[in-house]
Amino acid sequence: MVIGKLKVINKNTVESTNTWAKKENITNAVFVAESQTGGRGRLGRKWVSPEGKNLYFSIKLEVSDYIEALHYSFIASLAVAQAVYDLYDFTVTIKWPNDLLINNKKFSGILSEIDTNNSKLNVIIGVGINCFFETKNTELKDIATSLHYHIEKIDKEFLFKKILETFSKLNKEYKQREFKYILKKWNKYAKIENRLLKTTISGKKEIVKVIKLNNDGSVVVERRDGGIIKLVAGDIEYVEKSNN
Ligand code: BTN
């Protein structure tokens, strides 16, 4: 199957679709699995990946530099949010830089990795989406959720296709226009300005307030002592409730 310019390749079970994508010598491809035995999250965490319940896929693209690779994480999170909105008229929140939340609980995460094999620079954008995952009554219940708790009649395959179509469309726009055009759309779901974030600065947790989203996706924040700093990446939590 080809969606947009992306060739979709399926397997039942893999260790991690990101690891699988890295090994394969093709780009403009999407590696999809029904389950992962060693699904990986950001910051060395694991991504629980039971069979048939969720979406696990990795998009592999050739990029010209690291900045472009970073931009694709934003494009991917926007594609998920926009596809959910277009299909189900339901607005999710993007947590900077690219987690997807409903009621402040995460249902989707993105792990972007760079691969420099064969002197070419590739980015692998791994996307995990909880669709029918039972998170209630589990240890994940306070931090994770799944689309089926919030949206009736989720169709995994339909959603997957819509996300790839949306990603391809946004990618075309990204190539024709500046990144800030994508970021503006992304910020409709993130509404990042004035949010309070919990982040780690010099090894200590601190709550900071976002003052500005820069055109490269970094944020300018105000610290408790009034100091202003820029955050380029990191693990943050929204302190206040999200909008849905
Ligand atoms: C995160 O920590 O938020 C990122 C989670 C990313 C999970 C996806 S599932 C498909 C792909 N393969 C992996 O091993 N991880 C990503």
XYZ file of C-alpha atoms and ligand atoms in Angstrom:
260
model
C 0.000 0.000 0.000
C 1.209 3.524 -0.777
C -0.244 6.583 1.005
C 0.878 9.970 -0.301
C 4.455 9.125 -1.272
C 4.899 6.738 1.646
C 5.236 3.003 1.112
C 3.582 1.093 3.959
C 5.224 -2.166 5.082
C 3.521 -4.416 7.654
C 4.718 -7.080 10.066
C 2.887 -8.767 12.890
C 5.421 -8.583 15.716
C 8.747 -6.760 15.892
C 11.016 -5.716 18.710
C 10.495 -2.039 17.842
C 9.310 -0.488 14.588
C 12.037 2.181 15.020
C 14.754 -0.491 15.217
C 13.239 -2.330 12.253
C 13.056 0.904 10.201
C 16.715 1.636 10.963
C 17.783 -1.734 9.548
C 15.863 -1.378 6.288
C 17.581 0.395 3.452
C 14.613 2.366 2.125
C 13.200 5.790 2.841
C 9.774 7.338 2.231
C 8.484 4.266 3.977
C 6.308 3.460 6.981
C 7.007 0.378 9.085
C 3.910 -0.841 10.899
C 3.509 -3.624 13.451
C 0.613 -5.133 15.366
C 2.749 -5.541 18.474
C 6.237 -4.756 19.754
C 8.232 -6.872 22.177
C 10.621 -4.027 23.024
C 8.696 -0.847 22.213
C 10.799 2.168 23.166
C 9.741 5.547 24.516
C 11.679 8.769 25.012
C 14.350 9.050 27.698
C 14.987 5.287 27.720
C 11.458 4.446 28.833
C 9.552 1.491 27.469
C 6.407 1.773 25.388
C 3.912 -0.920 26.295
C 2.813 -2.455 22.987
C 0.197 -5.216 23.283
C -1.034 -6.947 20.137
C -3.933 -5.553 18.143
C -4.872 -2.804 20.614
C -2.948 0.175 19.354
C -1.027 1.720 16.484
C 2.754 1.351 16.335
C 4.546 2.699 13.281
C 7.736 4.427 12.188
C 8.064 6.788 9.242
C 11.529 6.815 7.665
C 12.555 9.838 5.585
C 15.761 11.244 4.204
C 16.539 14.691 5.577
C 19.196 17.265 4.812
C 20.056 18.220 8.399
C 19.195 17.817 12.079
C 16.888 20.821 12.081
C 14.717 19.271 9.402
C 14.673 16.032 11.408
C 13.444 17.931 14.459
C 10.731 19.630 12.430
C 9.304 16.238 11.496
C 8.464 15.493 15.139
C 6.245 18.566 15.137
C 4.729 17.584 11.795
C 3.989 14.082 13.118
C 2.308 15.270 16.316
C 0.270 17.769 14.308
C -0.726 15.020 11.843
C -2.062 12.863 14.703
C -3.977 15.750 16.315
C -5.395 16.967 13.011
C -6.417 13.479 11.842
C -8.286 12.844 15.122
C -10.016 16.197 14.755
C -10.931 15.697 11.086
C -12.255 12.165 11.588
C -13.977 12.452 14.947
C -14.439 16.191 15.522
C -12.485 15.765 18.759
C -9.716 18.116 19.871
C -6.683 16.670 21.642
C -3.843 18.639 23.203
C -0.235 18.565 22.046
C 2.226 18.828 24.912
C 5.435 20.476 23.800
C 7.363 19.161 22.053
C 5.250 16.255 20.801
C 3.214 14.225 23.273
C -0.510 13.973 22.674
C -2.891 14.270 25.597
C -6.560 14.023 26.459
C -7.518 15.475 29.839
C -3.839 15.777 30.684
C -3.242 12.044 30.131
C -1.079 10.786 27.313
C -2.552 8.617 24.555
C 0.206 9.041 21.978
C 3.943 9.635 21.950
C 6.615 10.179 19.333
C 10.176 8.919 19.395
C 12.293 10.508 16.658
C 15.702 9.053 15.974
C 18.438 9.954 13.542
C 20.203 7.354 11.460
C 23.384 8.198 9.566
C 23.847 4.948 7.680
C 25.328 5.009 4.175
C 26.456 8.643 4.507
C 22.818 9.733 4.211
C 20.916 11.373 7.010
C 17.618 9.694 7.797
C 15.031 10.461 10.431
C 12.868 7.746 11.905
C 9.696 9.092 13.463
C 8.186 6.429 15.681
C 4.550 6.952 16.592
C 2.604 5.013 19.212
C -1.136 5.620 19.655
C -3.297 3.985 22.309
C -6.538 3.130 20.517
C -8.157 0.301 22.509
C -5.663 0.029 25.343
C -7.226 -0.639 28.769
C -5.349 1.819 30.960
C -8.010 2.090 33.680
C -7.279 -0.144 36.688
C -3.615 -0.382 35.696
C -0.520 1.351 37.042
C -0.737 3.669 34.022
C -4.219 4.957 34.915
C -3.122 8.364 36.221
C -0.829 9.221 33.336
C -2.120 7.388 30.274
C -5.375 7.078 28.369
C -6.657 5.571 25.168
C -8.794 6.981 22.363
C -11.642 4.486 22.852
C -12.482 5.970 26.268
C -13.222 9.319 24.631
C -14.322 8.618 21.079
C -16.948 6.149 19.965
C -16.280 3.863 17.026
C -12.537 4.283 16.685
C -11.331 2.512 13.556
C -7.614 1.846 13.863
C -6.921 1.269 10.167
C -8.970 4.263 9.094
C -7.194 6.480 11.615
C -3.797 5.193 10.481
C -4.581 6.056 6.841
C -5.883 9.485 7.787
C -2.737 10.238 9.821
C -0.486 9.304 6.899
C -2.561 11.315 4.437
C -2.429 14.299 6.795
C 1.308 13.836 7.357
C 1.908 13.732 3.576
C -0.172 16.853 3.045
C 1.642 18.732 5.822
C 4.984 17.531 4.462
C 4.127 19.016 1.070
C 3.201 22.306 2.752
C 6.406 22.192 4.813
C 8.477 21.811 1.646
C 6.682 24.710 -0.037
C 6.556 27.099 2.900
C 8.466 27.974 6.040
C 8.371 25.831 9.184
C 6.607 28.592 11.079
C 3.524 27.970 8.954
C 3.389 24.373 10.298
C 4.163 25.583 13.803
C 1.200 27.934 13.713
C -1.102 25.013 12.953
C 0.666 22.917 15.599
C 0.086 25.630 18.193
C -3.687 25.460 17.662
C -3.476 22.129 19.492
C -0.667 23.103 21.870
C -1.737 26.648 22.821
C 1.686 26.884 24.357
C 1.859 30.560 25.359
C 1.183 31.232 29.059
C 1.178 27.555 29.936
C 2.876 26.483 33.120
C 5.339 23.685 32.531
C 7.143 21.473 34.964
C 10.642 20.953 33.693
C 14.086 20.059 34.989
C 16.709 22.801 35.125
C 20.205 21.926 36.374
C 18.849 18.656 37.793
C 16.004 20.297 39.733
C 12.282 20.235 38.964
C 10.877 23.692 38.442
C 7.630 25.219 37.248
C 8.125 27.789 34.511
C 5.772 29.882 32.389
C 5.945 29.920 28.598
C 6.303 33.419 27.224
C 6.931 32.703 23.587
C 7.105 29.959 20.977
C 10.072 30.579 18.681
C 9.910 29.933 14.950
C 12.213 26.909 15.343
C 9.903 25.213 17.892
C 11.932 26.112 20.985
C 10.184 28.026 23.799
C 11.142 31.042 25.883
C 10.101 30.582 29.514
C 10.101 32.653 32.687
C 11.534 31.025 35.802
C 10.224 31.474 39.345
C 12.991 33.978 40.091
C 12.017 36.039 37.022
C 14.910 34.753 34.903
C 14.227 34.139 31.223
C 15.609 31.043 29.485
C 15.096 29.091 26.294
C 14.070 25.424 26.334
C 14.867 23.416 23.237
C 13.761 19.991 24.338
C 13.072 18.164 27.513
C 10.575 16.323 29.523
C 7.832 18.615 30.696
C 4.370 18.351 32.180
C 1.569 20.833 31.845
C 0.775 21.906 35.378
C -2.657 23.259 34.642
C -5.368 21.144 33.050
C -5.462 20.955 29.301
C -8.445 22.359 27.442
C -10.379 19.151 26.939
C 7.304 8.566 24.060
O 8.017 8.230 25.001
O 6.381 9.362 24.226
C 7.548 8.038 22.706
C 6.796 6.749 22.441
C 7.017 6.236 21.050
C 6.436 4.864 20.838
C 6.505 4.451 19.402
S 5.594 2.984 19.076
C 6.292 2.896 17.481
C 7.746 3.285 17.609
N 8.553 2.137 17.974
C 9.080 2.248 19.188
O 9.808 1.409 19.739
N 8.729 3.441 19.724
C 7.901 4.197 18.836
